[in-house]
Amino acid sequence: MSNVITDKDGVKRYLITLNVNGDEHTILVKGNTTLTNALRDQLDLTGTKRGCELGDCGSCTVLFDGRPINSCMKLAVEAEGHEIITIEGVAANGELDAIQQSMINHAAVQCGYCTPGMVLSAKALLTRNPHPTEPEVREAIAGNLCRCTGYVHIVEAVLAASRGVLAPDDGAHATAGGAK
Amino acid sequence: MSKNYNVIGHSKPKIDGPEKVSGAAKYTGDLKFPNMLHGKILTSPHAHARILSIDTSEAEKLPGVKAVITHKDVPTLKYGLSPARWDENIFCSEKTRFVGDKVAAVACLDEETCYKALKLIKVEYEVLPAVLDFLTAMDEGQPLVHEEYARNINTEIHQEFGDVAKAFAEAHHVRTDTFIGQRTYQCPIEPHSAISMWDAGKLTIYSSTQSPHYFQHYIAREFGMDIGDVRVLKTFVGGGFGGKLEPTGLEFAGAVLAKITSRPVRMFYDRAEMFAHNRGRHAQQMEITTGVDKDGKILGAYANFKMDGGAYTSLGIASAYYAGALLPMTYEFDNFKFDMYRVYTNLPACGAQRGHGAPQPKYAFESHLDNVAKDLGIDPMDIRIRNARRPDTVTPNDFKINSCHMKECLERAREISGWDEKKKNKVPGRGIGVSTGSFVTGAGYPIYRTDLPHASAFIRVNEDGTAATLYTGSVDIGQGSDTVLCQMAAEAMGYRYEQMKIVAADTETTPLDFGAYASRQTYMSGTAVKLAGEEVKKQILEMASFMLSLPPEDLDCEDGIIFSKSRDDKSITFQEAARKHFVLRGPLMGKGVYTPPKLGGTFKGAAVGTSPAYSFGAQIGEVEIDAETGEISVLGIWDVHDCGKVINPRLLHGQVHGALFMGMGESVWEEVLFDDKGKIINAELANYKMLTAMDMPPIESEVIDSYEPTGPWGAKEVGEGSTNPTLGMFSNAIFDAMGVRVNSLPLTYEKVWRALKEKREQEAAEKA
């Protein structure tokens, strides 16, 4: 259990240890500090984006014991004792993950604001289901809103990563199947 | 046929891809500066209210509050984007005009304190009757949103080209239909942010902006500064779609807060505040009358529109003109009349959203054209091909069209969608619809009056030739302009894309460019970049000529290799020649600049809609309707585009997919809804129904081999124009499926269900 300190105004602060991307960080947070804000403001892990702060857009997605969650809907104090992976923890030793490389190759990134969350939701999917069908990919990223791409290249990129083929067959003609 | 190139025409990976997929990319809201404060704006809870008093004393006493400002602390100069109607103030002084109008702002040590401080500011209001319905806003006795604008008229347009009355008199068939378009919102996933800071009387603002130049111009104007003393720059921008084209309270109030506190101040809009700031697509009523001959050839058209401007002008004058100006694009007819009133209401201001002004009028016109085709017993595809615009023509409102493959787009879409087969063997409940679109490749004239060029660029090759940096004021908001412009620079230089770097969108370090709007950058910024690259190439070939003892005309450079056109044994690398150039002549640099030619007619409003080139496209969609529930399933969409030479195919198709996705949302799901007090009731993403990955149908996107003679390598636009056909395409597919026309957007399941119910009741009544 975390240590509790009461400040001069009577507000409680919690001394917590977060395990983020394999590193342990001991920080002081308020009871109402969201995991998103703790990651961004105190650990400078700004790859976790703030898009709506209501759990609607998925920009703040992190992996919580391997499961994708909206970190804006999780209090920092609730995250103690859990393994958190942020987008900064996906590339191992500077080597991009297959999903990340596939996203680049397929031009699945436009403005990039939804991309960290998208990568993490896809990562969680491929970890538990290495060979998903297209509807399974669409379902897995349905909680991550993208305003730029219409999801077409994102779905292609995730499916390609699942097949270990990271490069698209390039051409002026692009087609993609969708959800039925 | 377009030629093959080394760098352009290939799907090069995005230059910012690695930073974006790894989470390293910093957006404005991710930046921190030493000693930085946080700021928030207090807004009006009433649609229309007189401000009786503002008491900030309690807020000022709260520990952690560093500044509280109201109208007394800021310049009172009115601002806006359309120069003909500056009507907005940093803070309201006498009255507020919509729920969300700016009243005061605070700067505090942290965000939480900001929210507490805002609650402690006491504003006494006298609530006034509000104008919430744009259709009655001009009526006698309505309250005035701005006292100086009688009958709440913001913009009034009356244009006539040719003789519409004569055309209608001579027509075989004349028909009128009326449609309603809804208010939508751009909804970029990145909220607007700005960080303002002062140093020795000079102001620097980091902003999530589509145009550092327009921000710089309008911010300098507001504070009476030289533009040289205002620096605006962006890092990464998380989408704009038109909503980040004008400076907001975040920049104006933020600059004042930063000045008062002598500290950097970071401001942002949360999701609800973004909706309240708005500047999204106007709601409008569109009455369209068309006269055709017995074969369906359009003889003349009359568009009679009314537009809900909201409380301020924003870029709305242009939106109002665009609504009519782009109607005669995809079909040829000589007689065209356009009447428009853009009215003020006590709702958030509307502005430019992807496809600026054009998608809803296109929805109305394309739906109407299908009604006309049905009256005449003509296939909707045939009536379009019969009227399709041809290349090298001039529209009735004086837009010069160069390249145009409208007919080929329609024919190809017909082929790949299986149109004829689907029309012949109609499956009950299923329908197929077609629509067209066209858009400007950059606006022919700037937003404010100036003789400055529209785009400029320079390229610097480093001292040993192993890298080159493109400097451009153009703005990558996600569409990929940084990538495409680096491809163009490398192609023009004879260099390799992989060795290009870019510095963009910073008014201090990059040369002027008007930014990301009106789908202009590939063409306009690209032309400047191409010239800059060609200047580098000319110099490097001169140096190589000296090194190889061959005439420069005999040399060329491709993919980083300089070679003799006449001899196989003579070549050197770009790097060798670039290094030698630096040693002997200093930095190897090239510059380019672009100004459009004088375009358009001389009538009032002739400038809006002018462009050096226009894209064209056709979309076909197939839907299946559940007659019990009205639910619309989209079975497939086929888009065929004429966008000139394609610079990066994957990025191009990504633009089409994204535009279609936004258009689909606007067609069936998205709408900003208000309660009876003018407050938005769905100012969050759960209830403003943006499509998810599960909602997207299969999309097939194709391009016609096309070459625009005025464009860089023959390129035209794609980013905005692809939204234009979508709304009409859905309307027509639903019409084809059910034989009922829903005359207002969005074409929701409920509206479809109600229309079907009415049809059934009518049929039953007829039987009885």
PDB file of N, CA and C in Angstrom, chain A residues 30 32 40-41 44 46-47 49-51 56-57 59 87 100 104 106 109-113 138 141-142 146-153 156 168 170-176 178-179, chain B residues 11 14 20-21 25-27 29-30 32 111-112 185-187 189-191 238-239 241 268 271 477-478 650 653-655 657-658 661 670 686 690-693 696 699-702:
ATOM      1  N   LYS A  30      -1.714  13.011  -6.606  1.00  0.00           N
ATOM      2  CA  LYS A  30      -2.963  13.233  -5.876  1.00  0.00           C
ATOM      3  C   LYS A  30      -3.897  12.063  -6.147  1.00  0.00           C
ATOM      4  N   ASN A  32      -6.740  12.227  -7.420  1.00  0.00           N
ATOM      5  CA  ASN A  32      -7.468  12.389  -8.677  1.00  0.00           C
ATOM      6  C   ASN A  32      -6.548  12.462  -9.902  1.00  0.00           C
ATOM      7  N   ARG A  40       2.444  11.551 -18.480  1.00  0.00           N
ATOM      8  CA  ARG A  40       2.848  12.698 -19.297  1.00  0.00           C
ATOM      9  C   ARG A  40       3.580  13.763 -18.476  1.00  0.00           C
ATOM     10  N   ASP A  41       2.971  14.142 -17.370  1.00  0.00           N
ATOM     11  CA  ASP A  41       3.486  15.301 -16.645  1.00  0.00           C
ATOM     12  C   ASP A  41       4.666  14.943 -15.737  1.00  0.00           C
ATOM     13  N   ASP A  44       7.269  12.369 -18.203  1.00  0.00           N
ATOM     14  CA  ASP A  44       7.581  12.910 -19.536  1.00  0.00           C
ATOM     15  C   ASP A  44       7.363  11.904 -20.658  1.00  0.00           C
ATOM     16  N   THR A  46       5.245  11.510 -23.159  1.00  0.00           N
ATOM     17  CA  THR A  46       4.153  12.227 -23.829  1.00  0.00           C
ATOM     18  C   THR A  46       3.653  11.509 -25.083  1.00  0.00           C
ATOM     19  N   GLY A  47       4.191  10.322 -25.353  1.00  0.00           N
ATOM     20  CA  GLY A  47       3.626   9.515 -26.442  1.00  0.00           C
ATOM     21  C   GLY A  47       2.207   9.077 -26.118  1.00  0.00           C
ATOM     22  N   LYS A  49      -1.216  10.142 -25.507  1.00  0.00           N
ATOM     23  CA  LYS A  49      -1.826  11.418 -25.868  1.00  0.00           C
ATOM     24  C   LYS A  49      -3.115  11.695 -25.100  1.00  0.00           C
ATOM     25  N   ARG A  50      -3.393  12.986 -24.934  1.00  0.00           N
ATOM     26  CA  ARG A  50      -4.691  13.389 -24.395  1.00  0.00           C
ATOM     27  C   ARG A  50      -5.572  13.813 -25.566  1.00  0.00           C
ATOM     28  N   GLY A  51      -6.653  13.098 -25.791  1.00  0.00           N
ATOM     29  CA  GLY A  51      -7.515  13.452 -26.911  1.00  0.00           C
ATOM     30  C   GLY A  51      -8.885  13.915 -26.465  1.00  0.00           C
ATOM     31  N   ASP A  56     -13.271   8.192 -24.687  1.00  0.00           N
ATOM     32  CA  ASP A  56     -13.939   7.989 -25.974  1.00  0.00           C
ATOM     33  C   ASP A  56     -12.983   7.714 -27.138  1.00  0.00           C
ATOM     34  N   CYS A  57     -11.801   8.350 -27.134  1.00  0.00           N
ATOM     35  CA  CYS A  57     -11.013   8.384 -28.378  1.00  0.00           C
ATOM     36  C   CYS A  57      -9.890   7.365 -28.430  1.00  0.00           C
ATOM     37  N   SER A  59      -6.767   7.737 -27.625  1.00  0.00           N
ATOM     38  CA  SER A  59      -5.419   8.286 -27.852  1.00  0.00           C
ATOM     39  C   SER A  59      -4.475   8.010 -26.687  1.00  0.00           C
ATOM     40  N   ILE A  87       3.704   3.638 -25.407  1.00  0.00           N
ATOM     41  CA  ILE A  87       4.243   3.562 -26.777  1.00  0.00           C
ATOM     42  C   ILE A  87       5.772   3.620 -26.766  1.00  0.00           C
ATOM     43  N   GLN A 100       4.820  -1.349 -35.824  1.00  0.00           N
ATOM     44  CA  GLN A 100       5.263   0.029 -36.088  1.00  0.00           C
ATOM     45  C   GLN A 100       5.847   0.145 -37.494  1.00  0.00           C
ATOM     46  N   ILE A 104       4.381   2.276 -40.870  1.00  0.00           N
ATOM     47  CA  ILE A 104       5.140   3.220 -41.706  1.00  0.00           C
ATOM     48  C   ILE A 104       5.058   2.785 -43.166  1.00  0.00           C
ATOM     49  N   HIS A 106       2.965   1.034 -44.779  1.00  0.00           N
ATOM     50  CA  HIS A 106       1.647   1.102 -45.410  1.00  0.00           C
ATOM     51  C   HIS A 106       1.051   2.508 -45.425  1.00  0.00           C
ATOM     52  N   VAL A 109      -0.074   6.013 -41.125  1.00  0.00           N
ATOM     53  CA  VAL A 109       0.050   7.135 -40.204  1.00  0.00           C
ATOM     54  C   VAL A 109      -0.184   8.417 -40.980  1.00  0.00           C
ATOM     55  N   GLN A 110      -1.134   9.223 -40.540  1.00  0.00           N
ATOM     56  CA  GLN A 110      -1.231  10.572 -41.121  1.00  0.00           C
ATOM     57  C   GLN A 110      -0.812  11.586 -40.061  1.00  0.00           C
ATOM     58  N   CYS A 111      -1.768  12.140 -39.314  1.00  0.00           N
ATOM     59  CA  CYS A 111      -1.329  13.137 -38.333  1.00  0.00           C
ATOM     60  C   CYS A 111      -0.563  12.493 -37.186  1.00  0.00           C
ATOM     61  N   GLY A 112      -0.837  11.221 -36.931  1.00  0.00           N
ATOM     62  CA  GLY A 112      -0.051  10.489 -35.947  1.00  0.00           C
ATOM     63  C   GLY A 112      -0.549  10.584 -34.525  1.00  0.00           C
ATOM     64  N   TYR A 113      -1.609  11.355 -34.298  1.00  0.00           N
ATOM     65  CA  TYR A 113      -2.049  11.566 -32.915  1.00  0.00           C
ATOM     66  C   TYR A 113      -2.694  10.307 -32.332  1.00  0.00           C
ATOM     67  N   ARG A 138     -10.381  -5.084 -36.917  1.00  0.00           N
ATOM     68  CA  ARG A 138     -11.252  -3.907 -36.815  1.00  0.00           C
ATOM     69  C   ARG A 138     -11.865  -3.777 -35.421  1.00  0.00           C
ATOM     70  N   ILE A 141      -9.270  -2.467 -32.817  1.00  0.00           N
ATOM     71  CA  ILE A 141      -8.911  -1.037 -32.846  1.00  0.00           C
ATOM     72  C   ILE A 141     -10.152  -0.138 -32.854  1.00  0.00           C
ATOM     73  N   ALA A 142     -11.323  -0.729 -32.629  1.00  0.00           N
ATOM     74  CA  ALA A 142     -12.560   0.064 -32.682  1.00  0.00           C
ATOM     75  C   ALA A 142     -12.612   1.129 -31.588  1.00  0.00           C
ATOM     76  N   CYS A 146      -9.643   7.421 -35.329  1.00  0.00           N
ATOM     77  CA  CYS A 146      -8.701   8.081 -36.228  1.00  0.00           C
ATOM     78  C   CYS A 146      -9.525   8.982 -37.135  1.00  0.00           C
ATOM     79  N   ARG A 147      -9.133  10.247 -37.277  1.00  0.00           N
ATOM     80  CA  ARG A 147      -9.903  11.173 -38.107  1.00  0.00           C
ATOM     81  C   ARG A 147      -9.293  11.313 -39.501  1.00  0.00           C
ATOM     82  N   CYS A 148      -8.117  10.706 -39.704  1.00  0.00           N
ATOM     83  CA  CYS A 148      -7.412  10.969 -40.972  1.00  0.00           C
ATOM     84  C   CYS A 148      -7.543   9.869 -42.018  1.00  0.00           C
ATOM     85  N   THR A 149      -7.473   8.620 -41.618  1.00  0.00           N
ATOM     86  CA  THR A 149      -7.152   7.546 -42.572  1.00  0.00           C
ATOM     87  C   THR A 149      -8.334   6.735 -43.050  1.00  0.00           C
ATOM     88  N   GLY A 150      -9.494   6.863 -42.383  1.00  0.00           N
ATOM     89  CA  GLY A 150     -10.582   5.934 -42.688  1.00  0.00           C
ATOM     90  C   GLY A 150     -10.212   4.507 -42.314  1.00  0.00           C
ATOM     91  N   TYR A 151      -9.130   4.345 -41.570  1.00  0.00           N
ATOM     92  CA  TYR A 151      -8.657   3.052 -41.024  1.00  0.00           C
ATOM     93  C   TYR A 151      -8.163   2.083 -42.095  1.00  0.00           C
ATOM     94  N   VAL A 152      -8.271   2.435 -43.368  1.00  0.00           N
ATOM     95  CA  VAL A 152      -7.989   1.462 -44.437  1.00  0.00           C
ATOM     96  C   VAL A 152      -6.554   0.953 -44.353  1.00  0.00           C
ATOM     97  N   HIS A 153      -5.599   1.894 -44.342  1.00  0.00           N
ATOM     98  CA  HIS A 153      -4.201   1.475 -44.299  1.00  0.00           C
ATOM     99  C   HIS A 153      -3.803   0.922 -42.937  1.00  0.00           C
ATOM    100  N   GLU A 156      -4.813  -2.693 -43.020  1.00  0.00           N
ATOM    101  CA  GLU A 156      -3.840  -3.389 -43.888  1.00  0.00           C
ATOM    102  C   GLU A 156      -2.523  -3.614 -43.157  1.00  0.00           C
ATOM    103  N   PRO A 168       4.110  -3.279 -48.314  1.00  0.00           N
ATOM    104  CA  PRO A 168       2.921  -3.415 -49.154  1.00  0.00           C
ATOM    105  C   PRO A 168       3.333  -3.692 -50.593  1.00  0.00           C
ATOM    106  N   ASP A 170       3.316  -2.189 -53.658  1.00  0.00           N
ATOM    107  CA  ASP A 170       3.126  -0.784 -53.997  1.00  0.00           C
ATOM    108  C   ASP A 170       2.493  -0.647 -55.380  1.00  0.00           C
ATOM    109  N   GLY A 171       1.736   0.390 -55.528  1.00  0.00           N
ATOM    110  CA  GLY A 171       1.165   0.660 -56.841  1.00  0.00           C
ATOM    111  C   GLY A 171       0.206   1.806 -56.763  1.00  0.00           C
ATOM    112  N   ALA A 172      -0.157   2.330 -57.903  1.00  0.00           N
ATOM    113  CA  ALA A 172      -1.071   3.469 -57.920  1.00  0.00           C
ATOM    114  C   ALA A 172      -2.488   3.033 -57.590  1.00  0.00           C
ATOM    115  N   HIS A 173      -2.720   1.743 -57.611  1.00  0.00           N
ATOM    116  CA  HIS A 173      -4.061   1.236 -57.368  1.00  0.00           C
ATOM    117  C   HIS A 173      -4.105   0.648 -55.955  1.00  0.00           C
ATOM    118  N   ALA A 174      -4.920   1.166 -55.137  1.00  0.00           N
ATOM    119  CA  ALA A 174      -5.008   0.656 -53.768  1.00  0.00           C
ATOM    120  C   ALA A 174      -6.431   0.221 -53.478  1.00  0.00           C
ATOM    121  N   THR A 175      -6.580  -0.966 -53.020  1.00  0.00           N
ATOM    122  CA  THR A 175      -7.913  -1.414 -52.628  1.00  0.00           C
ATOM    123  C   THR A 175      -7.822  -2.015 -51.234  1.00  0.00           C
ATOM    124  N   ALA A 176      -8.915  -2.056 -50.596  1.00  0.00           N
ATOM    125  CA  ALA A 176      -8.923  -2.665 -49.269  1.00  0.00           C
ATOM    126  C   ALA A 176     -10.312  -3.164 -48.965  1.00  0.00           C
ATOM    127  N   GLY A 178     -13.325  -4.245 -46.318  1.00  0.00           N
ATOM    128  CA  GLY A 178     -13.770  -3.641 -45.072  1.00  0.00           C
ATOM    129  C   GLY A 178     -14.563  -4.622 -44.234  1.00  0.00           C
ATOM    130  N   ALA A 179     -15.076  -4.130 -43.148  1.00  0.00           N
ATOM    131  CA  ALA A 179     -15.865  -4.969 -42.251  1.00  0.00           C
ATOM    132  C   ALA A 179     -17.231  -5.224 -42.869  1.00  0.00           C
TER     133      ALA A 179
ATOM    134  N   SER B  11       5.616   5.338 -53.678  1.00  0.00           N
ATOM    135  CA  SER B  11       5.083   5.422 -52.313  1.00  0.00           C
ATOM    136  C   SER B  11       6.214   5.415 -51.301  1.00  0.00           C
ATOM    137  N   LYS B  14       6.627   7.792 -45.157  1.00  0.00           N
ATOM    138  CA  LYS B  14       6.529   9.155 -44.633  1.00  0.00           C
ATOM    139  C   LYS B  14       7.778   9.530 -43.854  1.00  0.00           C
ATOM    140  N   LYS B  20       6.503   9.272 -35.358  1.00  0.00           N
ATOM    141  CA  LYS B  20       5.089   9.161 -34.982  1.00  0.00           C
ATOM    142  C   LYS B  20       4.740   7.783 -34.446  1.00  0.00           C
ATOM    143  N   VAL B  21       5.325   6.721 -34.993  1.00  0.00           N
ATOM    144  CA  VAL B  21       4.949   5.382 -34.490  1.00  0.00           C
ATOM    145  C   VAL B  21       5.620   5.061 -33.151  1.00  0.00           C
ATOM    146  N   ALA B  25       7.187  11.836 -31.393  1.00  0.00           N
ATOM    147  CA  ALA B  25       6.703  13.083 -31.995  1.00  0.00           C
ATOM    148  C   ALA B  25       6.035  13.959 -30.943  1.00  0.00           C
ATOM    149  N   LYS B  26       6.518  15.180 -30.824  1.00  0.00           N
ATOM    150  CA  LYS B  26       5.954  16.112 -29.836  1.00  0.00           C
ATOM    151  C   LYS B  26       4.961  17.046 -30.508  1.00  0.00           C
ATOM    152  N   TYR B  27       3.753  17.075 -30.003  1.00  0.00           N
ATOM    153  CA  TYR B  27       2.728  18.018 -30.446  1.00  0.00           C
ATOM    154  C   TYR B  27       2.757  19.197 -29.472  1.00  0.00           C
ATOM    155  N   GLY B  29       0.845  20.446 -27.277  1.00  0.00           N
ATOM    156  CA  GLY B  29       0.447  20.164 -25.895  1.00  0.00           C
ATOM    157  C   GLY B  29       1.425  19.275 -25.145  1.00  0.00           C
ATOM    158  N   ASP B  30       2.407  18.720 -25.865  1.00  0.00           N
ATOM    159  CA  ASP B  30       3.409  17.864 -25.216  1.00  0.00           C
ATOM    160  C   ASP B  30       4.635  18.656 -24.786  1.00  0.00           C
ATOM    161  N   LYS B  32       7.029  21.474 -22.971  1.00  0.00           N
ATOM    162  CA  LYS B  32       7.144  22.144 -21.674  1.00  0.00           C
ATOM    163  C   LYS B  32       8.269  23.147 -21.767  1.00  0.00           C
ATOM    164  N   GLU B 111      -2.973  23.043 -14.151  1.00  0.00           N
ATOM    165  CA  GLU B 111      -4.280  23.027 -14.791  1.00  0.00           C
ATOM    166  C   GLU B 111      -5.434  22.974 -13.798  1.00  0.00           C
ATOM    167  N   GLU B 112      -5.240  22.189 -12.744  1.00  0.00           N
ATOM    168  CA  GLU B 112      -6.316  22.015 -11.775  1.00  0.00           C
ATOM    169  C   GLU B 112      -6.674  23.361 -11.133  1.00  0.00           C
ATOM    170  N   TYR B 185     -18.605  19.100 -37.380  1.00  0.00           N
ATOM    171  CA  TYR B 185     -17.400  19.657 -36.770  1.00  0.00           C
ATOM    172  C   TYR B 185     -16.179  18.848 -37.225  1.00  0.00           C
ATOM    173  N   GLN B 186     -15.061  19.550 -37.436  1.00  0.00           N
ATOM    174  CA  GLN B 186     -13.865  18.892 -37.979  1.00  0.00           C
ATOM    175  C   GLN B 186     -13.365  17.756 -37.095  1.00  0.00           C
ATOM    176  N   CYS B 187     -13.403  17.954 -35.763  1.00  0.00           N
ATOM    177  CA  CYS B 187     -12.986  16.912 -34.830  1.00  0.00           C
ATOM    178  C   CYS B 187     -11.586  16.352 -35.064  1.00  0.00           C
ATOM    179  N   ILE B 189      -8.229  14.821 -33.851  1.00  0.00           N
ATOM    180  CA  ILE B 189      -8.058  14.082 -32.586  1.00  0.00           C
ATOM    181  C   ILE B 189      -7.166  14.873 -31.623  1.00  0.00           C
ATOM    182  N   GLU B 190      -6.261  15.675 -32.153  1.00  0.00           N
ATOM    183  CA  GLU B 190      -5.452  16.517 -31.266  1.00  0.00           C
ATOM    184  C   GLU B 190      -6.226  17.773 -30.902  1.00  0.00           C
ATOM    185  N   PRO B 191      -6.440  18.032 -29.618  1.00  0.00           N
ATOM    186  CA  PRO B 191      -7.074  19.292 -29.235  1.00  0.00           C
ATOM    187  C   PRO B 191      -6.165  20.481 -29.575  1.00  0.00           C
ATOM    188  N   GLY B 238      -1.882  17.428 -34.949  1.00  0.00           N
ATOM    189  CA  GLY B 238      -2.711  16.226 -34.976  1.00  0.00           C
ATOM    190  C   GLY B 238      -4.016  16.410 -35.714  1.00  0.00           C
ATOM    191  N   GLY B 239      -3.920  16.833 -36.957  1.00  0.00           N
ATOM    192  CA  GLY B 239      -5.118  16.992 -37.785  1.00  0.00           C
ATOM    193  C   GLY B 239      -5.691  18.385 -37.675  1.00  0.00           C
ATOM    194  N   PHE B 241      -8.215  19.835 -40.742  1.00  0.00           N
ATOM    195  CA  PHE B 241      -9.438  19.740 -41.567  1.00  0.00           C
ATOM    196  C   PHE B 241     -10.155  21.084 -41.688  1.00  0.00           C
ATOM    197  N   PHE B 268      -4.913  25.157 -23.694  1.00  0.00           N
ATOM    198  CA  PHE B 268      -5.492  24.164 -24.603  1.00  0.00           C
ATOM    199  C   PHE B 268      -7.001  24.164 -24.461  1.00  0.00           C
ATOM    200  N   ARG B 271     -12.065  18.763 -25.054  1.00  0.00           N
ATOM    201  CA  ARG B 271     -12.905  18.331 -26.175  1.00  0.00           C
ATOM    202  C   ARG B 271     -14.186  19.163 -26.282  1.00  0.00           C
ATOM    203  N   ILE B 477      -0.033  18.753 -41.609  1.00  0.00           N
ATOM    204  CA  ILE B 477      -0.965  18.530 -40.494  1.00  0.00           C
ATOM    205  C   ILE B 477      -1.372  17.059 -40.461  1.00  0.00           C
ATOM    206  N   GLY B 478      -0.617  16.238 -41.181  1.00  0.00           N
ATOM    207  CA  GLY B 478      -0.895  14.812 -41.230  1.00  0.00           C
ATOM    208  C   GLY B 478      -1.065  14.324 -42.654  1.00  0.00           C
ATOM    209  N   ARG B 650       0.483   5.948 -52.178  1.00  0.00           N
ATOM    210  CA  ARG B 650      -0.156   5.510 -50.921  1.00  0.00           C
ATOM    211  C   ARG B 650      -0.676   6.699 -50.116  1.00  0.00           C
ATOM    212  N   HIS B 653      -3.947   7.823 -51.851  1.00  0.00           N
ATOM    213  CA  HIS B 653      -5.130   7.011 -51.543  1.00  0.00           C
ATOM    214  C   HIS B 653      -5.536   7.181 -50.080  1.00  0.00           C
ATOM    215  N   GLY B 654      -4.546   7.423 -49.221  1.00  0.00           N
ATOM    216  CA  GLY B 654      -4.862   7.716 -47.820  1.00  0.00           C
ATOM    217  C   GLY B 654      -5.721   8.963 -47.690  1.00  0.00           C
ATOM    218  N   GLN B 655      -5.478   9.954 -48.537  1.00  0.00           N
ATOM    219  CA  GLN B 655      -6.307  11.159 -48.533  1.00  0.00           C
ATOM    220  C   GLN B 655      -7.732  10.838 -48.989  1.00  0.00           C
ATOM    221  N   HIS B 657      -9.247   7.906 -48.800  1.00  0.00           N
ATOM    222  CA  HIS B 657      -9.904   7.117 -47.745  1.00  0.00           C
ATOM    223  C   HIS B 657     -10.390   8.030 -46.616  1.00  0.00           C
ATOM    224  N   GLY B 658      -9.517   8.947 -46.202  1.00  0.00           N
ATOM    225  CA  GLY B 658      -9.861   9.819 -45.080  1.00  0.00           C
ATOM    226  C   GLY B 658     -11.002  10.763 -45.432  1.00  0.00           C
ATOM    227  N   PHE B 661     -14.146   8.791 -45.481  1.00  0.00           N
ATOM    228  CA  PHE B 661     -14.540   8.495 -44.098  1.00  0.00           C
ATOM    229  C   PHE B 661     -15.256   9.696 -43.473  1.00  0.00           C
ATOM    230  N   GLU B 670     -22.885  12.044 -38.444  1.00  0.00           N
ATOM    231  CA  GLU B 670     -22.383  13.173 -37.670  1.00  0.00           C
ATOM    232  C   GLU B 670     -23.314  14.389 -37.713  1.00  0.00           C
ATOM    233  N   ALA B 686     -18.294  10.413 -27.848  1.00  0.00           N
ATOM    234  CA  ALA B 686     -19.190   9.261 -27.730  1.00  0.00           C
ATOM    235  C   ALA B 686     -20.502   9.523 -28.453  1.00  0.00           C
ATOM    236  N   MET B 690     -18.508   9.760 -34.774  1.00  0.00           N
ATOM    237  CA  MET B 690     -17.446   9.543 -35.741  1.00  0.00           C
ATOM    238  C   MET B 690     -17.334   8.036 -35.984  1.00  0.00           C
ATOM    239  N   LEU B 691     -17.078   7.653 -37.223  1.00  0.00           N
ATOM    240  CA  LEU B 691     -17.043   6.222 -37.528  1.00  0.00           C
ATOM    241  C   LEU B 691     -15.830   5.534 -36.900  1.00  0.00           C
ATOM    242  N   THR B 692     -16.016   4.300 -36.483  1.00  0.00           N
ATOM    243  CA  THR B 692     -14.900   3.492 -35.989  1.00  0.00           C
ATOM    244  C   THR B 692     -14.439   2.558 -37.111  1.00  0.00           C
ATOM    245  N   ALA B 693     -13.386   1.818 -36.830  1.00  0.00           N
ATOM    246  CA  ALA B 693     -12.857   0.872 -37.830  1.00  0.00           C
ATOM    247  C   ALA B 693     -13.909  -0.158 -38.211  1.00  0.00           C
ATOM    248  N   MET B 696     -16.413   1.051 -41.191  1.00  0.00           N
ATOM    249  CA  MET B 696     -15.952   1.421 -42.534  1.00  0.00           C
ATOM    250  C   MET B 696     -16.180   0.290 -43.531  1.00  0.00           C
ATOM    251  N   ILE B 699     -13.483  -0.065 -49.579  1.00  0.00           N
ATOM    252  CA  ILE B 699     -13.288   1.115 -50.426  1.00  0.00           C
ATOM    253  C   ILE B 699     -12.338   0.755 -51.548  1.00  0.00           C
ATOM    254  N   GLU B 700     -12.687   1.131 -52.749  1.00  0.00           N
ATOM    255  CA  GLU B 700     -11.752   0.986 -53.843  1.00  0.00           C
ATOM    256  C   GLU B 700     -11.457   2.372 -54.390  1.00  0.00           C
ATOM    257  N   SER B 701     -10.188   2.733 -54.380  1.00  0.00           N
ATOM    258  CA  SER B 701      -9.781   4.070 -54.807  1.00  0.00           C
ATOM    259  C   SER B 701      -8.852   3.948 -56.005  1.00  0.00           C
ATOM    260  N   GLU B 702      -9.207   4.643 -57.063  1.00  0.00           N
ATOM    261  CA  GLU B 702      -8.399   4.590 -58.291  1.00  0.00           C
ATOM    262  C   GLU B 702      -8.156   5.987 -58.813  1.00  0.00           C
TER     263      GLU B 702
END
